mmCIF file of C-alpha atoms and ligand atoms in Angstrom:
data_model
loop_
_atom_site.group_PDB
_atom_site.id
_atom_site.type_symbol
_atom_site.label_atom_id
_atom_site.label_comp_id
_atom_site.label_asym_id
_atom_site.label_seq_id
_atom_site.Cartn_x
_atom_site.Cartn_y
_atom_site.Cartn_z
ATOM 1 C CA UNK A 1 26.745 90.238 -79.421
ATOM 2 C CA UNK A 2 26.430 87.136 -81.594
ATOM 3 C CA UNK A 3 26.953 83.791 -79.875
ATOM 4 C CA UNK A 4 30.201 81.986 -80.607
ATOM 5 C CA UNK A 5 29.061 78.494 -81.681
ATOM 6 C CA UNK A 6 30.885 75.542 -83.228
ATOM 7 C CA UNK A 7 30.187 71.908 -84.058
ATOM 8 C CA UNK A 8 32.704 69.286 -82.976
ATOM 9 C CA UNK A 9 33.228 65.591 -83.756
ATOM 10 C CA UNK A 10 33.418 64.732 -80.057
ATOM 11 C CA UNK A 11 29.766 65.718 -79.604
ATOM 12 C CA UNK A 12 27.923 65.102 -82.872
ATOM 13 C CA UNK A 13 24.382 66.337 -83.341
ATOM 14 C CA UNK A 14 24.492 69.293 -80.954
ATOM 15 C CA UNK A 15 25.913 72.770 -81.364
ATOM 16 C CA UNK A 16 28.473 73.933 -78.845
ATOM 17 C CA UNK A 17 28.379 77.466 -77.510
ATOM 18 C CA UNK A 18 31.171 79.418 -75.834
ATOM 19 C CA UNK A 19 30.480 80.076 -72.158
ATOM 20 C CA UNK A 20 32.336 81.183 -69.087
ATOM 21 C CA UNK A 21 32.947 78.327 -66.642
ATOM 22 C CA UNK A 22 33.591 78.515 -62.932
ATOM 23 C CA UNK A 23 33.527 75.671 -60.446
ATOM 24 C CA UNK A 24 34.175 71.952 -60.710
ATOM 25 C CA UNK A 25 33.697 71.260 -64.406
ATOM 26 C CA UNK A 26 35.986 69.033 -66.454
ATOM 27 C CA UNK A 27 36.882 69.013 -70.138
ATOM 28 C CA UNK A 28 35.645 65.862 -71.945
ATOM 29 C CA UNK A 29 38.797 65.704 -74.036
ATOM 30 C CA UNK A 30 41.653 66.126 -71.546
ATOM 31 C CA UNK A 31 39.667 65.634 -68.298
ATOM 32 C CA UNK A 32 41.387 68.605 -66.755
ATOM 33 C CA UNK A 33 39.549 71.323 -64.930
ATOM 34 C CA UNK A 34 37.707 74.014 -66.873
ATOM 35 C CA UNK A 35 37.749 77.584 -65.763
ATOM 36 C CA UNK A 36 37.120 80.553 -67.973
ATOM 37 C CA UNK A 37 35.976 80.373 -71.575
ATOM 38 C CA UNK A 38 35.111 76.940 -72.988
ATOM 39 C CA UNK A 39 32.523 75.356 -75.257
ATOM 40 C CA UNK A 40 29.471 73.690 -73.713
ATOM 41 C CA UNK A 41 26.509 71.858 -75.254
ATOM 42 C CA UNK A 42 23.775 74.243 -76.276
ATOM 43 C CA UNK A 43 21.161 71.500 -75.809
ATOM 44 C CA UNK A 44 22.083 71.149 -72.146
ATOM 45 C CA UNK A 45 24.149 67.938 -72.097
ATOM 46 C CA UNK A 46 26.788 67.464 -69.417
ATOM 47 C CA UNK A 47 29.483 68.264 -71.977
ATOM 48 C CA UNK A 48 32.174 70.929 -72.096
ATOM 49 C CA UNK A 49 35.502 71.228 -73.847
ATOM 50 C CA UNK A 50 38.433 73.631 -73.609
ATOM 51 C CA UNK A 51 38.793 76.073 -76.464
ATOM 52 C CA UNK A 52 42.282 74.678 -77.136
ATOM 53 C CA UNK A 53 41.125 71.042 -76.927
ATOM 54 C CA UNK A 54 38.378 71.713 -79.482
ATOM 55 C CA UNK A 55 41.116 72.852 -81.872
ATOM 56 C CA UNK A 56 42.976 69.512 -82.032
ATOM 57 C CA UNK A 57 42.472 67.946 -85.486
ATOM 58 C CA UNK A 58 40.649 64.594 -85.584
ATOM 59 C CA UNK A 59 43.471 62.990 -87.564
ATOM 60 C CA UNK A 60 47.144 63.816 -87.285
ATOM 61 C CA UNK A 61 50.075 62.877 -89.474
ATOM 62 C CA UNK A 62 53.277 63.532 -87.571
ATOM 63 C CA UNK A 63 56.217 61.291 -88.507
ATOM 64 C CA UNK A 64 58.274 62.703 -85.642
ATOM 65 C CA UNK A 65 55.798 61.085 -83.238
ATOM 66 C CA UNK A 66 54.682 57.976 -85.124
ATOM 67 C CA UNK A 67 55.052 56.680 -88.708
ATOM 68 C CA UNK A 68 51.289 56.094 -89.180
ATOM 69 C CA UNK A 69 48.349 58.450 -89.204
ATOM 70 C CA UNK A 70 46.897 59.000 -85.725
ATOM 71 C CA UNK A 71 43.222 59.407 -84.909
ATOM 72 C CA UNK A 72 41.900 61.386 -81.950
ATOM 73 C CA UNK A 73 39.461 59.033 -80.214
ATOM 74 C CA UNK A 74 37.699 58.724 -76.893
ATOM 75 C CA UNK A 75 39.198 55.957 -74.754
ATOM 76 C CA UNK A 76 37.259 53.427 -72.714
ATOM 77 C CA UNK A 77 36.570 54.276 -69.101
ATOM 78 C CA UNK A 78 37.632 50.836 -67.901
ATOM 79 C CA UNK A 79 41.100 50.941 -69.486
ATOM 80 C CA UNK A 80 43.921 53.327 -68.677
ATOM 81 C CA UNK A 81 46.640 54.150 -71.153
ATOM 82 C CA UNK A 82 50.091 55.653 -70.837
ATOM 83 C CA UNK A 83 51.273 58.391 -73.170
ATOM 84 C CA UNK A 84 54.129 57.195 -75.384
ATOM 85 C CA UNK A 85 55.545 60.702 -75.653
ATOM 86 C CA UNK A 86 55.510 62.141 -72.122
ATOM 87 C CA UNK A 87 55.451 58.768 -70.289
ATOM 88 C CA UNK A 88 52.605 60.128 -68.151
ATOM 89 C CA UNK A 89 49.293 58.456 -67.376
ATOM 90 C CA UNK A 90 46.169 59.241 -69.345
ATOM 91 C CA UNK A 91 42.869 59.664 -67.501
ATOM 92 C CA UNK A 92 40.503 56.792 -68.351
ATOM 93 C CA UNK A 93 37.905 58.039 -70.822
ATOM 94 C CA UNK A 94 39.964 60.966 -72.130
ATOM 95 C CA UNK A 95 40.651 61.529 -75.835
ATOM 96 C CA UNK A 96 44.015 60.354 -77.173
ATOM 97 C CA UNK A 97 45.766 60.286 -80.508
ATOM 98 C CA UNK A 98 46.035 56.569 -81.160
ATOM 99 C CA UNK A 99 47.382 54.006 -83.599
ATOM 100 C CA UNK A 100 45.841 50.819 -82.142
ATOM 101 C CA UNK A 101 47.614 48.350 -84.458
ATOM 102 C CA UNK A 102 50.918 49.590 -82.991
ATOM 103 C CA UNK A 103 49.591 50.301 -79.502
ATOM 104 C CA UNK A 104 50.707 53.926 -79.798
ATOM 105 C CA UNK A 105 48.886 56.458 -77.578
ATOM 106 C CA UNK A 106 49.563 60.169 -77.160
ATOM 107 C CA UNK A 107 47.938 63.019 -75.240
ATOM 108 C CA UNK A 108 46.741 65.700 -77.673
ATOM 109 C CA UNK A 109 48.809 68.260 -75.762
ATOM 110 C CA UNK A 110 51.930 66.148 -76.307
ATOM 111 C CA UNK A 111 51.633 66.602 -80.079
ATOM 112 C CA UNK A 112 52.918 70.158 -79.647
ATOM 113 C CA UNK A 113 55.421 70.267 -76.826
ATOM 114 C CA UNK A 114 57.445 73.439 -76.325
ATOM 115 C CA UNK A 115 61.033 73.031 -77.581
ATOM 116 C CA UNK A 116 62.388 74.364 -74.282
ATOM 117 C CA UNK A 117 61.003 74.564 -70.729
ATOM 118 C CA UNK A 118 62.017 75.352 -67.177
ATOM 119 C CA UNK A 119 61.121 72.666 -64.635
ATOM 120 C CA UNK A 120 60.748 72.931 -60.860
ATOM 121 C CA UNK A 121 62.667 69.645 -60.779
ATOM 122 C CA UNK A 122 65.706 71.383 -62.312
ATOM 123 C CA UNK A 123 65.171 75.140 -62.047
ATOM 124 C CA UNK A 124 68.786 76.149 -62.717
ATOM 125 C CA UNK A 125 68.785 75.791 -66.508
ATOM 126 C CA UNK A 126 66.558 75.644 -69.553
ATOM 127 C CA UNK A 127 65.706 72.112 -70.678
ATOM 128 C CA UNK A 128 65.607 71.256 -74.375
ATOM 129 C CA UNK A 129 63.224 68.692 -75.888
ATOM 130 C CA UNK A 130 65.110 65.750 -77.404
ATOM 131 C CA UNK A 131 64.247 62.278 -78.685
ATOM 132 C CA UNK A 132 67.124 60.209 -77.416
ATOM 133 C CA UNK A 133 68.323 57.436 -75.174
ATOM 134 C CA UNK A 134 68.446 58.582 -71.600
ATOM 135 C CA UNK A 135 67.523 57.902 -68.008
ATOM 136 C CA UNK A 136 65.008 60.137 -66.268
ATOM 137 C CA UNK A 137 66.617 61.808 -63.247
ATOM 138 C CA UNK A 138 63.243 62.043 -61.466
ATOM 139 C CA UNK A 139 61.716 58.552 -61.734
ATOM 140 C CA UNK A 140 64.892 56.690 -62.785
ATOM 141 C CA UNK A 141 62.833 54.529 -65.166
ATOM 142 C CA UNK A 142 65.068 52.669 -67.586
ATOM 143 C CA UNK A 143 64.082 52.230 -71.190
ATOM 144 C CA UNK A 144 65.277 49.199 -73.125
ATOM 145 C CA UNK A 145 68.795 49.306 -74.529
ATOM 146 C CA UNK A 146 68.783 51.570 -77.559
ATOM 147 C CA UNK A 147 65.189 52.683 -76.907
ATOM 148 C CA UNK A 148 64.586 56.350 -77.583
ATOM 149 C CA UNK A 149 62.252 58.454 -75.492
ATOM 150 C CA UNK A 150 60.992 62.032 -75.513
ATOM 151 C CA UNK A 151 63.007 63.805 -72.853
ATOM 152 C CA UNK A 152 63.701 67.308 -71.611
ATOM 153 C CA UNK A 153 67.478 67.539 -71.409
ATOM 154 C CA UNK A 154 69.783 69.938 -69.622
ATOM 155 C CA UNK A 155 72.833 70.153 -71.834
ATOM 156 C CA UNK A 156 74.799 71.970 -69.122
ATOM 157 C CA UNK A 157 74.341 69.268 -66.474
ATOM 158 C CA UNK A 158 73.823 66.329 -68.843
ATOM 159 C CA UNK A 159 70.531 65.523 -67.109
ATOM 160 C CA UNK A 160 67.303 64.114 -68.600
ATOM 161 C CA UNK A 161 63.688 64.254 -67.421
ATOM 162 C CA UNK A 162 60.632 62.622 -68.944
ATOM 163 C CA UNK A 163 58.241 65.218 -70.287
ATOM 164 C CA UNK A 164 55.680 64.273 -67.621
ATOM 165 C CA UNK A 165 58.325 64.238 -64.885
ATOM 166 C CA UNK A 166 59.547 67.700 -65.933
ATOM 167 C CA UNK A 167 56.024 69.126 -65.786
ATOM 168 C CA UNK A 168 55.353 71.101 -62.637
ATOM 169 C CA UNK A 169 51.784 69.846 -62.639
ATOM 170 C CA UNK A 170 51.639 66.156 -63.512
ATOM 171 C CA UNK A 171 48.631 64.349 -65.009
ATOM 172 C CA UNK A 172 47.853 62.955 -61.543
ATOM 173 C CA UNK A 173 46.605 66.423 -60.579
ATOM 174 C CA UNK A 174 43.883 66.121 -63.177
ATOM 175 C CA UNK A 175 42.982 62.610 -62.066
ATOM 176 C CA UNK A 176 42.447 63.765 -58.508
ATOM 177 C CA UNK A 177 40.170 66.573 -59.622
ATOM 178 C CA UNK A 178 36.414 66.225 -59.513
ATOM 179 C CA UNK A 179 34.820 65.683 -62.882
ATOM 180 C CA UNK A 180 31.012 65.545 -63.039
ATOM 181 C CA UNK A 181 29.791 62.185 -64.302
ATOM 182 C CA UNK A 182 33.249 60.644 -64.258
ATOM 183 C CA UNK A 183 33.358 56.968 -63.411
ATOM 184 C CA UNK A 184 29.640 56.460 -62.973
ATOM 185 C CA UNK A 185 28.925 55.484 -66.597
ATOM 186 C CA UNK A 186 25.434 56.863 -66.269
ATOM 187 C CA UNK A 187 24.539 54.990 -63.077
ATOM 188 C CA UNK A 188 22.472 57.127 -60.763
ATOM 189 C CA UNK A 189 21.041 59.263 -63.539
ATOM 190 C CA UNK A 190 17.352 59.182 -64.230
ATOM 191 C CA UNK A 191 16.262 57.045 -67.172
ATOM 192 C CA UNK A 192 15.913 59.920 -69.619
ATOM 193 C CA UNK A 193 19.303 61.272 -68.710
ATOM 194 C CA UNK A 194 20.785 57.834 -69.088
ATOM 195 C CA UNK A 195 19.247 57.243 -72.496
ATOM 196 C CA UNK A 196 20.469 60.640 -73.627
ATOM 197 C CA UNK A 197 23.948 59.854 -72.392
ATOM 198 C CA UNK A 198 23.887 56.452 -74.109
ATOM 199 C CA UNK A 199 22.734 57.985 -77.363
ATOM 200 C CA UNK A 200 25.471 60.586 -77.250
ATOM 201 C CA UNK A 201 28.042 57.902 -76.472
ATOM 202 C CA UNK A 202 26.790 55.790 -79.392
ATOM 203 C CA UNK A 203 26.944 58.774 -81.758
ATOM 204 C CA UNK A 204 30.425 59.556 -80.637
ATOM 205 C CA UNK A 205 31.445 55.904 -81.122
ATOM 206 C CA UNK A 206 30.046 56.061 -84.642
ATOM 207 C CA UNK A 207 31.943 59.246 -85.442
ATOM 208 C CA UNK A 208 35.016 57.537 -84.048
ATOM 209 C CA UNK A 209 34.433 54.455 -86.200
ATOM 210 C CA UNK A 210 34.122 56.544 -89.357
ATOM 211 C CA UNK A 211 37.358 58.342 -88.547
ATOM 212 C CA UNK A 212 39.089 55.025 -87.848
ATOM 213 C CA UNK A 213 37.809 53.508 -91.074
ATOM 214 C CA UNK A 214 39.003 56.555 -93.012
ATOM 215 C CA UNK A 215 42.412 56.081 -91.431
ATOM 216 C CA UNK A 216 42.488 52.515 -92.789
ATOM 217 C CA UNK A 217 42.145 50.602 -89.537
ATOM 218 C CA UNK A 218 41.088 46.998 -89.889
ATOM 219 C CA UNK A 219 37.686 45.646 -88.954
ATOM 220 C CA UNK A 220 39.185 43.741 -86.030
ATOM 221 C CA UNK A 221 40.461 47.000 -84.584
ATOM 222 C CA UNK A 222 37.127 48.685 -85.099
ATOM 223 C CA UNK A 223 35.259 45.967 -83.228
ATOM 224 C CA UNK A 224 37.815 45.909 -80.449
ATOM 225 C CA UNK A 225 37.669 49.690 -80.075
ATOM 226 C CA UNK A 226 33.887 49.800 -80.154
ATOM 227 C CA UNK A 227 33.302 47.190 -77.464
ATOM 228 C CA UNK A 228 31.477 49.135 -74.823
ATOM 229 C CA UNK A 229 31.928 48.985 -71.062
ATOM 230 C CA UNK A 230 29.692 46.361 -69.453
ATOM 231 C CA UNK A 231 27.855 48.901 -67.337
ATOM 232 C CA UNK A 232 26.483 50.697 -70.378
ATOM 233 C CA UNK A 233 22.916 49.920 -71.238
ATOM 234 C CA UNK A 234 21.509 47.696 -73.963
ATOM 235 C CA UNK A 235 20.460 50.635 -76.100
ATOM 236 C CA UNK A 236 24.068 51.627 -76.676
ATOM 237 C CA UNK A 237 25.138 48.057 -77.376
ATOM 238 C CA UNK A 238 22.283 47.602 -79.839
ATOM 239 C CA UNK A 239 23.065 50.854 -81.622
ATOM 240 C CA UNK A 240 26.742 50.042 -81.831
ATOM 241 C CA UNK A 241 26.037 46.551 -83.170
ATOM 242 C CA UNK A 242 23.725 47.906 -85.836
ATOM 243 C CA UNK A 243 26.432 50.313 -86.777
ATOM 244 C CA UNK A 244 29.038 47.536 -86.892
ATOM 245 C CA UNK A 245 26.814 45.683 -89.293
ATOM 246 C CA UNK A 246 26.272 48.743 -91.442
ATOM 247 C CA UNK A 247 29.985 49.417 -91.820
ATOM 248 C CA UNK A 248 30.978 45.760 -92.179
ATOM 249 C CA UNK A 249 28.652 44.913 -95.068
HETATM 250 ZN ZN1 ZN B 1 40.671 70.021 -72.387
HETATM 251 ZN ZN1 ZN B 2 24.654 67.784 -76.328
HETATM 252 ZN ZN1 ZN B 3 51.600 62.826 -72.994
HETATM 253 ZN ZN1 ZN B 4 51.187 52.721 -86.043
HETATM 254 ZN ZN1 ZN B 5 60.599 60.145 -65.294
HETATM 255 ZN ZN1 ZN B 6 71.256 72.003 -65.609
#
């Protein structure tokens, strides 16, 4: 049988091949556990991505979520973001749909929420997705007066839950899971492995920069987004700086 291979912007330069995963592997895009079919790097990098995550478009125009075009980019590992749609936390280093000038961040999965769900927090009735003022019955977080949020609402009981609070499995489950390579930024790898990782990170930053430039982001945003974590090695910094220069001039 022919191999199922794809190329993907999150891992430029290497083909990805569909494999069957078991054990403690994480998806580079959502940082949740992989089990079953997913795409891994054919060249042997520590890289794997869910089938569904590989299908998210790199840019997204969705006025119901945000008035500006969003770009799916890798986030820094030393900064955590909150999702503006589900109000849940985002694992540091995961990919998010972002509009940095506005500070808007969204999980890829939150771009396509089901219009109705059942939640263990309110199992009696179906909950309908609404964008409205409301107070979450689970975490009781207040939004500013007149502020609208994405909520799952029970119209029978007049009860609202944040999308993340309605989810049976919250994002914290993913954060507690083991993800190979997470948080070490290459420390502890041998030199060749580290250089490879740095090169891949630099390539992915470049792909990100091109996407951001195409989306019309300003140079200031590009530089801010491309600043690399301190722990990363000089090679990555040098490559990124060269790239800055090449896109600035
Ligand atoms: Zn994933
Ligand atoms: Zn690779
Ligand atoms: Zn979300
Ligand atoms: Zn915006
Ligand atoms: Zn809540
Ligand atoms: Zn109800």
